[in-house]
Amino acid sequence: MLAVVLCLFIISPALAWIPLEDWDSGNVTTSVGESGQCLCHVFLPDTSFPADRVEHMQQVSKDMILEVKIQMNKMVSYEAKLNVYLKELSDLNVRVAMLETSPDKYIKLDFELLRIELREFEALVTQLRESLNSSSPIFDSLYTEIRNMTLIVNQLETYDKSNLDVIRIEFAKLQKKLKDCQEDQEFIQPDIGNCNHTGILKISKPMVVQLNAHLNSGYQYGGWGKDSKPIRGYESMYYYGGYSGAHVYDFYLYSNYDKLILRSEFKRHHIPSAYVGTGNNYIVHGNSIYYQHDVGMCKLNLTSSRYDFRAVSDASGSFSYSYSPNQNLDFAADENGLWVLYASDESRGKMIIAKVDEKSFGIEDKWNTGVYKQLVGNAFMACGIMYATRPVDLNTEEIFYAFDTKTGEEKQLSITFPKFQERYTNLDYNPMDQKLYMYNNGYYVSYNVRFNRG
């Protein structure tokens, strides 16, 4: 009798799709089982794992997570503001309801004014919702309140009433709130990167965060802010440096705003004695810190910790800003790149604007202005225009001068804004959020900038 031998092939399911003709006989082994059956083992290594696609997927996932965080931060900011105006609308709705229940106490009013205000409010809510590209319960509630009030106004218009002075006052308040909201809307929705305007129109009220990270009022010199040209993954990074004198010897880096407030840095750069800086007008731009060393430019790369130095041949150490000594070189950044502001003996103390070539770390162009540096409290660049400030009184600062590097024109201005305290040592514009960052007598202070777009 002939014995029947069964041969069982053991093959990984993930490799079952490989054609038989591609199998290598050298990868096949046979053996006999306990019951005498033939067992065939096939080893098929998989060398076609799509590593490049997985890496691409991981990068896309990181980008999506970053974008979601940005949109979530926008939503929190807008919804907080909308909550305030929703409450104001609710209060006004109550007062209008009181009118409806006691119609005999009021005289006829020009109700068209209220209709106009309500239409403006509705347009504002629409603009906010479109800016977020989404809806929310707050938006829906606002629309409901506006529609209800419009219906009530239409009903009240049919009455012949008396003594509506109180309602006129409420209308005036609503009109002012609408105006303020529209102005705030321009502040909180800056048109980043767009220089299609005629210059700065207004500076917001100051936002004071806290005393410096050292929590010491003696640290009156220093600076803080964000990278004006951040590399990928560091868009939320903040920097800070505070000192008891007009010298620069270390910097602290924080991964985000919350870490700054909690004083929880992720990196500290201690500057060696050979590169200790002077003055306080430094910035972070393109993942490098630019600061003054003697009467020259110093650059510290935050990744490699490499230092570079370039002398500014015509810069003078005799002309500082009015608020503090040794501020001979003032670094600034805007939509057009990196700048350094200073004065020379040849210019007789008048400010010079110099464009810095970031690759060669040298001066590529210069403009002579007509403003004396020693009369200036501080200066900054925005869209290629230098703005100079001076004190008006103990609590008020004024942008009084502007020089446009595109046209060579200079202007006298009077754009006032409040100061938290009298003296400050650092004022810089950041094109990434269109804010001014001020180090004001040891305090973190920031301002929103509104441009005149016609």
mmCIF file with all atom_site columns, C-alpha atoms in Angstrom, residues 203-208 322-323 377-378 389-399 416-425 427 438-441 443 445-447:
data_model
loop_
_atom_site.group_PDB
_atom_site.id
_atom_site.type_symbol
_atom_site.label_atom_id
_atom_site.label_alt_id
_atom_site.label_comp_id
_atom_site.label_asym_id
_atom_site.label_entity_id
_atom_site.label_seq_id
_atom_site.pdbx_PDB_ins_code
_atom_site.Cartn_x
_atom_site.Cartn_y
_atom_site.Cartn_z
_atom_site.occupancy
_atom_site.B_iso_or_equiv
_atom_site.pdbx_formal_charge
_atom_site.auth_seq_id
_atom_site.auth_comp_id
_atom_site.auth_asym_id
_atom_site.auth_atom_id
_atom_site.pdbx_PDB_model_num
ATOM 1  C CA . ILE A 1 203 ? -1.776 102.383 18.960 1.00 0.00 ? 203 ILE A CA 1
ATOM 2  C CA . SER A 1 204 ? -3.994 100.424 21.341 1.00 0.00 ? 204 SER A CA 1
ATOM 3  C CA . LYS A 1 205 ? -4.075 100.641 25.098 1.00 0.00 ? 205 LYS A CA 1
ATOM 4  C CA . PRO A 1 206 ? -1.199 98.829  26.785 1.00 0.00 ? 206 PRO A CA 1
ATOM 5  C CA . MET A 1 207 ? -1.488 95.236  27.894 1.00 0.00 ? 207 MET A CA 1
ATOM 6  C CA . VAL A 1 208 ? 0.650  94.780  30.987 1.00 0.00 ? 208 VAL A CA 1
ATOM 7  C CA . SER A 1 322 ? 17.056 109.720 25.873 1.00 0.00 ? 322 SER A CA 1
ATOM 8  C CA . TYR A 1 323 ? 15.787 107.059 28.276 1.00 0.00 ? 323 TYR A CA 1
ATOM 9  C CA . GLY A 1 377 ? 12.937 107.855 23.450 1.00 0.00 ? 377 GLY A CA 1
ATOM 10 C CA . ASN A 1 378 ? 13.093 104.838 21.135 1.00 0.00 ? 378 ASN A CA 1
ATOM 11 C CA . THR A 1 389 ? 8.960  108.286 19.847 1.00 0.00 ? 389 THR A CA 1
ATOM 12 C CA . ARG A 1 390 ? 9.338  110.883 22.579 1.00 0.00 ? 390 ARG A CA 1
ATOM 13 C CA . PRO A 1 391 ? 7.667  111.554 25.932 1.00 0.00 ? 391 PRO A CA 1
ATOM 14 C CA . VAL A 1 392 ? 4.654  113.853 26.190 1.00 0.00 ? 392 VAL A CA 1
ATOM 15 C CA . ASP A 1 393 ? 4.304  113.565 29.956 1.00 0.00 ? 393 ASP A CA 1
ATOM 16 C CA . LEU A 1 394 ? 4.910  110.976 32.661 1.00 0.00 ? 394 LEU A CA 1
ATOM 17 C CA . ASN A 1 395 ? 2.116  108.710 31.390 1.00 0.00 ? 395 ASN A CA 1
ATOM 18 C CA . THR A 1 396 ? 2.015  109.413 27.633 1.00 0.00 ? 396 THR A CA 1
ATOM 19 C CA . GLU A 1 397 ? 4.362  108.632 24.757 1.00 0.00 ? 397 GLU A CA 1
ATOM 20 C CA . GLU A 1 398 ? 4.101  110.039 21.235 1.00 0.00 ? 398 GLU A CA 1
ATOM 21 C CA . ILE A 1 399 ? 5.179  108.801 17.814 1.00 0.00 ? 399 ILE A CA 1
ATOM 22 C CA . THR A 1 416 ? -0.022 109.242 21.305 1.00 0.00 ? 416 THR A CA 1
ATOM 23 C CA . PHE A 1 417 ? -0.317 106.139 23.438 1.00 0.00 ? 417 PHE A CA 1
ATOM 24 C CA . PRO A 1 418 ? -0.238 105.546 27.215 1.00 0.00 ? 418 PRO A CA 1
ATOM 25 C CA . LYS A 1 419 ? 2.782  104.186 29.039 1.00 0.00 ? 419 LYS A CA 1
ATOM 26 C CA . PHE A 1 420 ? 2.596  101.895 32.030 1.00 0.00 ? 420 PHE A CA 1
ATOM 27 C CA . GLN A 1 421 ? 5.486  103.749 33.666 1.00 0.00 ? 421 GLN A CA 1
ATOM 28 C CA . GLU A 1 422 ? 7.568  106.749 32.668 1.00 0.00 ? 422 GLU A CA 1
ATOM 29 C CA . ARG A 1 423 ? 10.753 105.170 31.308 1.00 0.00 ? 423 ARG A CA 1
ATOM 30 C CA . TYR A 1 424 ? 11.313 102.195 29.037 1.00 0.00 ? 424 TYR A CA 1
ATOM 31 C CA . THR A 1 425 ? 14.418 100.713 27.429 1.00 0.00 ? 425 THR A CA 1
ATOM 32 C CA . LEU A 1 427 ? 10.404 99.027  22.000 1.00 0.00 ? 427 LEU A CA 1
ATOM 33 C CA . MET A 1 438 ? 7.914  97.231  25.276 1.00 0.00 ? 438 MET A CA 1
ATOM 34 C CA . TYR A 1 439 ? 10.101 96.554  28.285 1.00 0.00 ? 439 TYR A CA 1
ATOM 35 C CA . ASN A 1 440 ? 8.783  99.311  30.532 1.00 0.00 ? 440 ASN A CA 1
ATOM 36 C CA . ASN A 1 441 ? 10.770 99.832  33.725 1.00 0.00 ? 441 ASN A CA 1
ATOM 37 C CA . TYR A 1 443 ? 7.413  95.195  33.138 1.00 0.00 ? 443 TYR A CA 1
ATOM 38 C CA . VAL A 1 445 ? 3.996  95.594  28.055 1.00 0.00 ? 445 VAL A CA 1
ATOM 39 C CA . SER A 1 446 ? 2.550  95.118  24.560 1.00 0.00 ? 446 SER A CA 1
ATOM 40 C CA . TYR A 1 447 ? 0.400  97.147  22.155 1.00 0.00 ? 447 TYR A CA 1
#
